[in-house]
mmCIF file of C-alpha atoms and ligand atoms in Angstrom:
data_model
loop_
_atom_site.group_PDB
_atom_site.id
_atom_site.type_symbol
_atom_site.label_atom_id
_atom_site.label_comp_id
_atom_site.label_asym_id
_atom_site.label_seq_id
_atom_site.Cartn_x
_atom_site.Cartn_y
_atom_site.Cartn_z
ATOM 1 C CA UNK A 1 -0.063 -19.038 -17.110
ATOM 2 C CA UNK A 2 0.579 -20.634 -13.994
ATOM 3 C CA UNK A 3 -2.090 -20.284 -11.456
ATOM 4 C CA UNK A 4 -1.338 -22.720 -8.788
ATOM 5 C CA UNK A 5 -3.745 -21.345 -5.915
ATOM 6 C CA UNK A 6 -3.001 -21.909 -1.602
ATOM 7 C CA UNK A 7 -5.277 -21.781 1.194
ATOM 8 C CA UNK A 8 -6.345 -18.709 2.064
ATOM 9 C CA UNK A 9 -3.116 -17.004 3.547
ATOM 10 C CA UNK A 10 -5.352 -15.565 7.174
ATOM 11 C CA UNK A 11 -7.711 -18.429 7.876
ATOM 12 C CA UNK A 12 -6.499 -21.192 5.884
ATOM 13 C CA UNK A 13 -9.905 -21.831 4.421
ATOM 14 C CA UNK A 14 -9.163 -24.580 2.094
ATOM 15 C CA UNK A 15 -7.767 -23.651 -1.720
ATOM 16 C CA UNK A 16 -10.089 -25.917 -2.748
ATOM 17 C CA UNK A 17 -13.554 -23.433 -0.936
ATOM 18 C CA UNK A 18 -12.140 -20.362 -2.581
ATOM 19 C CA UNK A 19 -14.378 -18.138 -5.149
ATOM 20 C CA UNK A 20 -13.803 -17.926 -8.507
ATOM 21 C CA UNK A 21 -16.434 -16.723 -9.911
ATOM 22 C CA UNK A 22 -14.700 -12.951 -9.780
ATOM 23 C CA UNK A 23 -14.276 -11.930 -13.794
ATOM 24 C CA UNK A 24 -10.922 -10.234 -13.484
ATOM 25 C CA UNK A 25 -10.823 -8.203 -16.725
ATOM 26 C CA UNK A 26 -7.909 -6.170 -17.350
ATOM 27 C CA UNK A 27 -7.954 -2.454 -17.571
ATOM 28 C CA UNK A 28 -7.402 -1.023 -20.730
ATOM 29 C CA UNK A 29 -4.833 1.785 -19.249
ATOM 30 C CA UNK A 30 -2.434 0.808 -16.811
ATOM 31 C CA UNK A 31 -1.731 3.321 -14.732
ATOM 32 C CA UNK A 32 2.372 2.689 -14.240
ATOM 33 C CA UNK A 33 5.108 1.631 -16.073
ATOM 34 C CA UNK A 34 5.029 -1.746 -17.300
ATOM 35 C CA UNK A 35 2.116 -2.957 -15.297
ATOM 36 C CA UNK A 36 0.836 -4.350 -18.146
ATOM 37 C CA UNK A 37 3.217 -7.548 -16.522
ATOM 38 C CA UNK A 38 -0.118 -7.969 -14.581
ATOM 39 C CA UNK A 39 -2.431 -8.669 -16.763
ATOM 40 C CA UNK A 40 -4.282 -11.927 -17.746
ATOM 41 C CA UNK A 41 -4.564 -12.611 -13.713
ATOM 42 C CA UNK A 42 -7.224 -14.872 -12.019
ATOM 43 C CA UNK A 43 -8.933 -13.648 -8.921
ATOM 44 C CA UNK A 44 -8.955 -16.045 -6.148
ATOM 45 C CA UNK A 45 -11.895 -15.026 -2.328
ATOM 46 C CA UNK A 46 -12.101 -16.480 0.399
ATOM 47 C CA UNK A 47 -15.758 -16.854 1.623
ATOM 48 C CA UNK A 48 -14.428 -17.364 4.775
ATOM 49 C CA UNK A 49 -12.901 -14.376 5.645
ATOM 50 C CA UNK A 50 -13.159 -11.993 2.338
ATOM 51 C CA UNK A 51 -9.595 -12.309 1.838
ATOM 52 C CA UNK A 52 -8.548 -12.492 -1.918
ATOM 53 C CA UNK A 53 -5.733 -12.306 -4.203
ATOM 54 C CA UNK A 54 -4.940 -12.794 -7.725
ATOM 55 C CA UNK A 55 -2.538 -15.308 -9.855
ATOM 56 C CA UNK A 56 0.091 -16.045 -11.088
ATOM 57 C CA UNK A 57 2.324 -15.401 -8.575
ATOM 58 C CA UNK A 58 5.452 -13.475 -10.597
ATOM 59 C CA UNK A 59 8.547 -14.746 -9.730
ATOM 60 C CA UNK A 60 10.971 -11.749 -7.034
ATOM 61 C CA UNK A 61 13.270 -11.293 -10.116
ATOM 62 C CA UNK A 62 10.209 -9.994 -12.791
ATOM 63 C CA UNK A 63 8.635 -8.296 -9.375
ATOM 64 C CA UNK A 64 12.118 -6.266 -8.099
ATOM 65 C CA UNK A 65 12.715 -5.618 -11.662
ATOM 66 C CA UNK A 66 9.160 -3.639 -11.721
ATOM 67 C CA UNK A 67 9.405 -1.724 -8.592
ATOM 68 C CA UNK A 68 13.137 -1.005 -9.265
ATOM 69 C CA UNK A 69 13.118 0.001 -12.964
ATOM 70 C CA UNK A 70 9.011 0.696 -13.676
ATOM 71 C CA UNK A 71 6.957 1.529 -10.650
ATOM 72 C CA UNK A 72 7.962 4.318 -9.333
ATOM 73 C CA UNK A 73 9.431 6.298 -12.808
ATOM 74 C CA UNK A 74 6.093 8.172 -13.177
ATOM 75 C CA UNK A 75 6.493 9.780 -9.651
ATOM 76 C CA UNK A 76 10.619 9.774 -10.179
ATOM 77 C CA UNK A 77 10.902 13.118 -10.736
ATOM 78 C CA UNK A 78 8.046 15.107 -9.104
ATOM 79 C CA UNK A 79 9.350 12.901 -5.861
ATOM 80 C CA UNK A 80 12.999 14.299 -6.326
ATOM 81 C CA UNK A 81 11.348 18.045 -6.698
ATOM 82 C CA UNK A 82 8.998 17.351 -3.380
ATOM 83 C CA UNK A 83 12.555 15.940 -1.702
ATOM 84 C CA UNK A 84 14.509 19.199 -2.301
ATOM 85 C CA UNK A 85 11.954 21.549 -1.550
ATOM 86 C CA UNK A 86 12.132 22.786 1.889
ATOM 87 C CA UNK A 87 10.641 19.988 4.391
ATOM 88 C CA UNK A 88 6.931 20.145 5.066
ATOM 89 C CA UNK A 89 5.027 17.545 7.341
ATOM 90 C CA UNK A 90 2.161 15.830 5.728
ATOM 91 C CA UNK A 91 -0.797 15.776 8.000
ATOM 92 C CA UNK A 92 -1.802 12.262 7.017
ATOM 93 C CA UNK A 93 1.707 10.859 7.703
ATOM 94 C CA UNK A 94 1.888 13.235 11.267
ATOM 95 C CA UNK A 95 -1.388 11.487 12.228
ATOM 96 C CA UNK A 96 0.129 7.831 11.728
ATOM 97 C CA UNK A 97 3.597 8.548 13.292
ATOM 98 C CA UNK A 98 0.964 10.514 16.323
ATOM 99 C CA UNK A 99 -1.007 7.290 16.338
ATOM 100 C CA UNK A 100 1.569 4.805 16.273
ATOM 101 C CA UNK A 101 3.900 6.363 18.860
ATOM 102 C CA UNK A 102 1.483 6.616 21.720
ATOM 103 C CA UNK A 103 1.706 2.730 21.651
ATOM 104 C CA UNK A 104 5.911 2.626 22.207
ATOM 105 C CA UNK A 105 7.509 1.122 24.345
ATOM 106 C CA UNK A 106 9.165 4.242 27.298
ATOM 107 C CA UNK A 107 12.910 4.100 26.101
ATOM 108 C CA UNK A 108 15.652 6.790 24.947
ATOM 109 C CA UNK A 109 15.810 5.780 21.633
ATOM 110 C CA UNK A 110 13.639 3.476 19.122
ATOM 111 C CA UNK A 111 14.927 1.061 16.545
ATOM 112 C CA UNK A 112 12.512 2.457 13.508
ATOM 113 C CA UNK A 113 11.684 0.228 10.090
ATOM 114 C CA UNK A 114 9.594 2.148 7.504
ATOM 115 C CA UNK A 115 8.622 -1.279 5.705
ATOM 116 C CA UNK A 116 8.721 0.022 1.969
ATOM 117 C CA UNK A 117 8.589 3.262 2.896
ATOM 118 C CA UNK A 118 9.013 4.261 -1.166
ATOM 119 C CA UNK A 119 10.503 8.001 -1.417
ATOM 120 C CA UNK A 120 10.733 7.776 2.615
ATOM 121 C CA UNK A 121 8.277 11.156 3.192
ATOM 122 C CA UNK A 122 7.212 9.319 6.173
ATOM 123 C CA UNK A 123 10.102 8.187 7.112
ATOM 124 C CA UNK A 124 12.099 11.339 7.138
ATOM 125 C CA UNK A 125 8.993 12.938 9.830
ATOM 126 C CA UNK A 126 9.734 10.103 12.027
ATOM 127 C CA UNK A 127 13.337 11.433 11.978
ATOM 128 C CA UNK A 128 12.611 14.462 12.775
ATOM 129 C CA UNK A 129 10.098 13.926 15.321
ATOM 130 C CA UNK A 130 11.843 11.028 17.052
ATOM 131 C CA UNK A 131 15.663 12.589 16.962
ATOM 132 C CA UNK A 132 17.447 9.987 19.094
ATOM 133 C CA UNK A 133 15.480 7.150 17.603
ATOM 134 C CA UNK A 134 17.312 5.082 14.605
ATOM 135 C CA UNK A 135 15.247 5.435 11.832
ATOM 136 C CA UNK A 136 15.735 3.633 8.621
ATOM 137 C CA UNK A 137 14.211 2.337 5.126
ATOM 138 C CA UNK A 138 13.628 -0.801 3.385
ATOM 139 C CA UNK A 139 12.890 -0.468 -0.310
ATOM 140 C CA UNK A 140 14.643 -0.443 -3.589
ATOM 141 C CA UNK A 141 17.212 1.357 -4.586
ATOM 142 C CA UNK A 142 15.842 3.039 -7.106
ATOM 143 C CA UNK A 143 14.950 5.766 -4.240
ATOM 144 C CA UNK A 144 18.595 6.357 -3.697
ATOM 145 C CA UNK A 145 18.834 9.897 -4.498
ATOM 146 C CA UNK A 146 15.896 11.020 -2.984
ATOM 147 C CA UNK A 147 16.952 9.187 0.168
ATOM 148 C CA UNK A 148 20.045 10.876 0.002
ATOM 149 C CA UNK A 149 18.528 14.361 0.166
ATOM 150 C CA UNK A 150 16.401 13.520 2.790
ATOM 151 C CA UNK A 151 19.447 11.987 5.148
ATOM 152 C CA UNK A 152 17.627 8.678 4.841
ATOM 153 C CA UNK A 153 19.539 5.410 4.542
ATOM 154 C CA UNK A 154 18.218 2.338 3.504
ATOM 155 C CA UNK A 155 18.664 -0.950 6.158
ATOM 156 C CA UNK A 156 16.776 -4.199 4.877
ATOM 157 C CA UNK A 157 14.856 -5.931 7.052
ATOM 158 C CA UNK A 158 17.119 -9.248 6.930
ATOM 159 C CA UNK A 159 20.023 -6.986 8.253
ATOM 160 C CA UNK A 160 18.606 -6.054 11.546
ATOM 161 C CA UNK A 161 19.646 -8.699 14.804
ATOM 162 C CA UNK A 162 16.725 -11.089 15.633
ATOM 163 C CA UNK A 163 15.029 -9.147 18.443
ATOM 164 C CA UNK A 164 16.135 -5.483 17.161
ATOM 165 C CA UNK A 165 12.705 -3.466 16.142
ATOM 166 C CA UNK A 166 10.797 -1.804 17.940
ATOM 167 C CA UNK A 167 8.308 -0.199 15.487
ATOM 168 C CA UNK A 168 7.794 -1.953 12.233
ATOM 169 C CA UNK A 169 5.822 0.318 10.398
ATOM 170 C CA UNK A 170 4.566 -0.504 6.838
ATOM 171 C CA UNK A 171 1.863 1.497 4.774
ATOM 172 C CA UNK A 172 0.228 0.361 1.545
ATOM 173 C CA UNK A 173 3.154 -2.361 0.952
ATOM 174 C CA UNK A 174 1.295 -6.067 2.144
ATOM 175 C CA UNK A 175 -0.989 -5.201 -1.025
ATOM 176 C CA UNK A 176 1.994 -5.761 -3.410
ATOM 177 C CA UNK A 177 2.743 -8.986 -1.965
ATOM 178 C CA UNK A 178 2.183 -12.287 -3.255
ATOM 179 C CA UNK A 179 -0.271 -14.078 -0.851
ATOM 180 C CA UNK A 180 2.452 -16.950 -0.919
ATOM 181 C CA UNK A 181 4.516 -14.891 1.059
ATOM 182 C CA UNK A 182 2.474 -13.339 3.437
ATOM 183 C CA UNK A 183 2.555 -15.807 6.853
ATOM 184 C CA UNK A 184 7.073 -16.328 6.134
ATOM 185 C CA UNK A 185 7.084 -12.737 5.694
ATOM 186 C CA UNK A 186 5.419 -12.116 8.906
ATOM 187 C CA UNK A 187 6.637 -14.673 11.077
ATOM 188 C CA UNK A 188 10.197 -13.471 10.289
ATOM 189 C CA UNK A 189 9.223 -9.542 10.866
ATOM 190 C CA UNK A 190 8.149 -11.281 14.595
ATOM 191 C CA UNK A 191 11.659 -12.697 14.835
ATOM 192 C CA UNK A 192 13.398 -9.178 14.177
ATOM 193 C CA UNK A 193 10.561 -7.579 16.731
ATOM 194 C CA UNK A 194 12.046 -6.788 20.576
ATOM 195 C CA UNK A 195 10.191 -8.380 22.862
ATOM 196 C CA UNK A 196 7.463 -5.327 23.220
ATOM 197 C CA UNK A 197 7.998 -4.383 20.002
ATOM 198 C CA UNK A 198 5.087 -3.088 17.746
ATOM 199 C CA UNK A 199 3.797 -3.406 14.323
ATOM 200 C CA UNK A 200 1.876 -0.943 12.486
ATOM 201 C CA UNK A 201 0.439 -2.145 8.505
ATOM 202 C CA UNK A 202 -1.844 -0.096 6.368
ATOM 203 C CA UNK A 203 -3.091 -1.550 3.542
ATOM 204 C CA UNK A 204 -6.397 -0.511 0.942
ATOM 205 C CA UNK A 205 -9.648 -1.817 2.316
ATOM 206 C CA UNK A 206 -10.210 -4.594 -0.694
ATOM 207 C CA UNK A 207 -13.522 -6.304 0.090
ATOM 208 C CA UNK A 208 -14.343 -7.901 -2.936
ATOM 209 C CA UNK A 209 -17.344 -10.412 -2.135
ATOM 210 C CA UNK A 210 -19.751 -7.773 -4.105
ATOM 211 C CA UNK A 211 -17.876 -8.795 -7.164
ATOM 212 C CA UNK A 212 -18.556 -12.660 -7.282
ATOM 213 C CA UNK A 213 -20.145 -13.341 -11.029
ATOM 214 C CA UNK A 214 -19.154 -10.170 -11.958
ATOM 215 C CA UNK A 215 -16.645 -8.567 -13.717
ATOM 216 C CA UNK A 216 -13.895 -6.693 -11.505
ATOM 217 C CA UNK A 217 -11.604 -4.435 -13.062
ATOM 218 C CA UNK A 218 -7.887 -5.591 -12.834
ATOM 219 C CA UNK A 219 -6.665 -4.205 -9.594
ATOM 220 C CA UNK A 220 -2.744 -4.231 -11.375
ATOM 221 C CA UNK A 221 0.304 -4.299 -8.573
ATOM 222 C CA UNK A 222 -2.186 -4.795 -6.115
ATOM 223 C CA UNK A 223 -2.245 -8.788 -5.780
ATOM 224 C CA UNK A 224 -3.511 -9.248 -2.129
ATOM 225 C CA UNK A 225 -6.345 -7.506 -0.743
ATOM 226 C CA UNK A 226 -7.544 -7.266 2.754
ATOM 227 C CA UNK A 227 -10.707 -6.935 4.831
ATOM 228 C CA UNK A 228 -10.792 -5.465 8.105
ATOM 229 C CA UNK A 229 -11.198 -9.287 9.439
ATOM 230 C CA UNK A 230 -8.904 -11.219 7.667
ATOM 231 C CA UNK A 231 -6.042 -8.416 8.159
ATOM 232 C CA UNK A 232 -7.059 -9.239 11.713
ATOM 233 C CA UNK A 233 -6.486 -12.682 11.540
ATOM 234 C CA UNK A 234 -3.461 -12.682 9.557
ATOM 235 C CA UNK A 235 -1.626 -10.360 11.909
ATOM 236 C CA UNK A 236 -2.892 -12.062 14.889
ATOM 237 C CA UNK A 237 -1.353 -15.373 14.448
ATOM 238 C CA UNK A 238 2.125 -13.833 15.169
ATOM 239 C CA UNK A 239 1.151 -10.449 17.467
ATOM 240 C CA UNK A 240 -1.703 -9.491 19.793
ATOM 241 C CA UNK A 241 -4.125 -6.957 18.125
ATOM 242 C CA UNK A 242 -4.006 -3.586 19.415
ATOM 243 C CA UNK A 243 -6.273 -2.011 17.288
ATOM 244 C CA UNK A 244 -8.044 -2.724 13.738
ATOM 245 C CA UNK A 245 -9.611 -0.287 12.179
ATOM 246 C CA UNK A 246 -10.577 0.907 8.522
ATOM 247 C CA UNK A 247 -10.397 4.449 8.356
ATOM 248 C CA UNK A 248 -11.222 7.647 5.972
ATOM 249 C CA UNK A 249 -13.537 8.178 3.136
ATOM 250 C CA UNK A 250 -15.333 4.838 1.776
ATOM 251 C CA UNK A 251 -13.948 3.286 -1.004
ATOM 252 C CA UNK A 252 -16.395 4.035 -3.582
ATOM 253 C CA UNK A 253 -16.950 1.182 -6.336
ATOM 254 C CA UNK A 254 -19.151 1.490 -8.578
ATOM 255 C CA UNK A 255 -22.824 0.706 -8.106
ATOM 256 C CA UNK A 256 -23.484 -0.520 -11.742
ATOM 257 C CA UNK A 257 -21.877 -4.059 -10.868
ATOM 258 C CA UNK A 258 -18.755 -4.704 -13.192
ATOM 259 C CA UNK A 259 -15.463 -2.698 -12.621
ATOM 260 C CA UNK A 260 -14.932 -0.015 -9.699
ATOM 261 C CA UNK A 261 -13.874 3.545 -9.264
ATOM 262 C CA UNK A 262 -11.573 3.008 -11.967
ATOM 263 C CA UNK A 263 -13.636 2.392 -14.349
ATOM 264 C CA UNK A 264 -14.790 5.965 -14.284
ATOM 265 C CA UNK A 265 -11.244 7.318 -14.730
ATOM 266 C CA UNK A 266 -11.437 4.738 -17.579
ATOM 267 C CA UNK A 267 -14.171 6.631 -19.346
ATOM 268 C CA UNK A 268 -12.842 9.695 -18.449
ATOM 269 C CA UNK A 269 -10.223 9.228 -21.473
ATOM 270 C CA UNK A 270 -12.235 7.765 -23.960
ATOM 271 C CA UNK A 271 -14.743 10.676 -23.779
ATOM 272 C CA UNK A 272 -11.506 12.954 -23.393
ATOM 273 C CA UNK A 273 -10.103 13.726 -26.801
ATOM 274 C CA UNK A 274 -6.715 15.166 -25.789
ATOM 275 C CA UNK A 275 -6.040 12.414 -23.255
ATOM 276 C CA UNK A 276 -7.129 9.730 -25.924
ATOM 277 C CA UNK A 277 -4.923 11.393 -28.465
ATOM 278 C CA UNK A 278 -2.001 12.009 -25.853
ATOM 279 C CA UNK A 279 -2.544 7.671 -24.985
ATOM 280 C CA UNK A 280 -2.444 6.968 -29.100
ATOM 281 C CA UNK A 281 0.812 8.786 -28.970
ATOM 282 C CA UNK A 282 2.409 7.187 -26.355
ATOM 283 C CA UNK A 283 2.162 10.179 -24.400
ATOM 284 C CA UNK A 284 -0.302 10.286 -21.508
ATOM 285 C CA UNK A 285 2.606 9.147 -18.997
ATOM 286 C CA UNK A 286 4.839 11.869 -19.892
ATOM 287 C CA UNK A 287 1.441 14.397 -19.455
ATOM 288 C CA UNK A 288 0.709 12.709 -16.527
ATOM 289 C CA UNK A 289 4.319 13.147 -15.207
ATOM 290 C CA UNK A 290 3.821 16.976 -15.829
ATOM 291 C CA UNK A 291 0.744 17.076 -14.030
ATOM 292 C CA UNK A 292 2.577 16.167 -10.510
ATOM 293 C CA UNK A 293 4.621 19.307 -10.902
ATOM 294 C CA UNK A 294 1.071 21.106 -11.141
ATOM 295 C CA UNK A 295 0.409 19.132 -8.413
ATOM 296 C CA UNK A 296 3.646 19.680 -6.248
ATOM 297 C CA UNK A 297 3.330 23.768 -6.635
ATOM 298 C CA UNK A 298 -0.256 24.653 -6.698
ATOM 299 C CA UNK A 299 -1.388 26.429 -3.155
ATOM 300 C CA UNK A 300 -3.500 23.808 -1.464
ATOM 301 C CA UNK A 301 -7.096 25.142 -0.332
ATOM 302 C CA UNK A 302 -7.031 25.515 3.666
ATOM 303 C CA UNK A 303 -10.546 23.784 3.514
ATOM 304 C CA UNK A 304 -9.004 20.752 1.384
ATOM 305 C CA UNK A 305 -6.211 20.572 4.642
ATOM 306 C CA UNK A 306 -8.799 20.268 7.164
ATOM 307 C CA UNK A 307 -10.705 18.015 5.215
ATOM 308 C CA UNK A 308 -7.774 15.704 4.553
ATOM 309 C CA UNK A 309 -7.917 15.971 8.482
ATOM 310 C CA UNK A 310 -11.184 14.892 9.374
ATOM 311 C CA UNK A 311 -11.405 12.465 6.764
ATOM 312 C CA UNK A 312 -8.217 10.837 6.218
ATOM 313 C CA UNK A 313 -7.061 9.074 9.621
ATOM 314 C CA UNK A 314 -9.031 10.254 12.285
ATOM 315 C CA UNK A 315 -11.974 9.631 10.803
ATOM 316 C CA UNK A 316 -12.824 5.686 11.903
ATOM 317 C CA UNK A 317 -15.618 4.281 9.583
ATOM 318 C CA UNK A 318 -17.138 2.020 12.318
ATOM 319 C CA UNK A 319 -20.105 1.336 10.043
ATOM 320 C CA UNK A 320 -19.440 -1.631 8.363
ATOM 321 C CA UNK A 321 -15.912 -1.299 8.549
ATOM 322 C CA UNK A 322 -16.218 0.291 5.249
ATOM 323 C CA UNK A 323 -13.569 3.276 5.441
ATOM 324 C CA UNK A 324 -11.142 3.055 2.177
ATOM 325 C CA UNK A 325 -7.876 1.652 3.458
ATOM 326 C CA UNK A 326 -7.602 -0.662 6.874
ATOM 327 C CA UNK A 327 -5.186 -0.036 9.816
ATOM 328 C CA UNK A 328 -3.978 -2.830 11.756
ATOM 329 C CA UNK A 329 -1.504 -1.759 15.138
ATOM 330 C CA UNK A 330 -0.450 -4.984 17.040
ATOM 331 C CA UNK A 331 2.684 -6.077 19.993
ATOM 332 C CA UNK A 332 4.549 -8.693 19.519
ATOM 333 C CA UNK A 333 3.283 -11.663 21.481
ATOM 334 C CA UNK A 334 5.890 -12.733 24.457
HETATM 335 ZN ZN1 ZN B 401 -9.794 -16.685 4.532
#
């Protein structure tokens, strides 16, 4: 395995300072398709910042192949279901597009980029809030039909004129991303930003440091994880901060010092007979894949809406910055 390590991708700490003591032990259930291609990886923190990411850094071709032919097959269907099914706003999304609009610039009409914007839920209620807006997607095309039914059409980011966007909104994409990538990446969305353009990334709050000498359970697509601070830093080389913020519920790990949350779901099938059973026989996915539908058509509790509410986006966790994913909303800098 090749793990050729950089400086840290926010504060350029030196590759040589970074922490490896994190024991990166891989999970014994994946949770998608194929992610098994992420195994045997080395955890790489920066003490600097709290910034870390894991090696080797797969080549585009084995990563497109994932996302377009493994990632999302799981989801595939309950996604095309949720897609045809007449058009309901999800709070959570509602409360981002609320969020990030108040900061637009006053024109007609908005050049719109959901960043991988994967089945394009969000997308589609910026459409239909925005109406005279262009709104568009960039991600695979293995979303193609459910695009289609939700009038979305895909426009990659390379396509757009150099000054074109004036929201580029992204949520829970940067994690995916080798940490190779991250400052071209960026400094290219700034070219494709209008001049008071704005940027809007969400991204899992991934503070790792409590792991150092101990074992942390394979995060699998996830490869770069962000703190509140070194998000900050990263975007604010190429835009002028707005607002950072980590937000909702915290992100429990567990307190027993190897592994996290997932480590409970872990257990949850070896002490489960029928999932261990279903897993021997290759079957847990396609279970799984039944259980969106379940999902998808049982009548939600009207407690469990306000709760997703109060605790999803709204809710800032200004102690310790320890909410469960970050929000970073930042202008371009003229
Ligand atoms: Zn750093």
């Amino acid at each position: 395995m090749n793990h050729i390590t950089i400086n840290c991708p926010c504060c350029n700490d030196d590759k040589n300072n970074l922490d490896s003591s994190i024991n990166y032990v891989n999970k014994k259930f994946f949770s998608e398709h194929r992610e098994e291609i992420f195994s045997d990886r080395k955890m790489h923190h920066c003490n600097k910042c709290n910034f870390s990411y894991s090696t080797p850094f797969l080549s585009d071709e084995i990563l497109d192949q994932f996302y377009l032919n493994d990632f999302s097959k799981r989801r595939m269907n309950s996604m095309l279901v949720q897609a045809k099914i007449k058009f309901k706003f999800s709070l959570v999304s509602l409360q981002r597009i609320f969020f990030v609009s108040a900061f637009l610039n006053k024109k007609e009409s908005h050049t719109i980029l959901d960043f991988g914007g994967g089945a394009g839920a969000t997308t589609s209620q910026f459409k239909n809030l925005l109406p005279n807006s262009n709104v568009n997607i960039d991600d695979n095309e293995g979303y193609n039909d459910i695009w289609k039914l939700r009038g979305l059409e895909k426009k990659s980011l390379n396509s757009y004129k150099d000054g074109e966007i004036d929201l580029f909104f992204s949520s829970h994409t940067f994690e995916h991303i080798n940490a190779n990538e991250h400052n071209n990446l960026l400094s290219f969305i700034k070219k494709k930003i209008s001049k008071d353009g704005i940027v809007y990334i969400e991204v899992p709050n991934d503070d790792f440091s409590k792991f150092k000498n101990k074992d942390k359970l394979n995060e699998g697509c996830h490869v770069s994880h962000f703190t509140t601070k070194s998000l900050e830093i990263l975007i604010s080389k190429y835009f002028d901060i707005i607002d950072v913020n980590s937000r909702g519920n915290e992100r429990l790990f567990s307190e027993k010092g190897n592994g996290n949350v997932y480590e409970n779901i872990q257990d949850t099938y070896n002490k489960n007979p029928l999932k261990k059973l279903l897993y021997k026989l290759g079957l847990l996915k396609v279970a799984q894949s039944i259980m969106q539908y379940y999902h998808i058509f049982l009548p939600k509790k009207k407690d469990e809406k306000k709760k997703l509410i109060e605790t999803m986006f709204f809710k800032k966790n200004i102690i310790a910055a320890k909410g469960s994913f970050i929000t970073v909303l930042a202008r371009n800098k003229i």
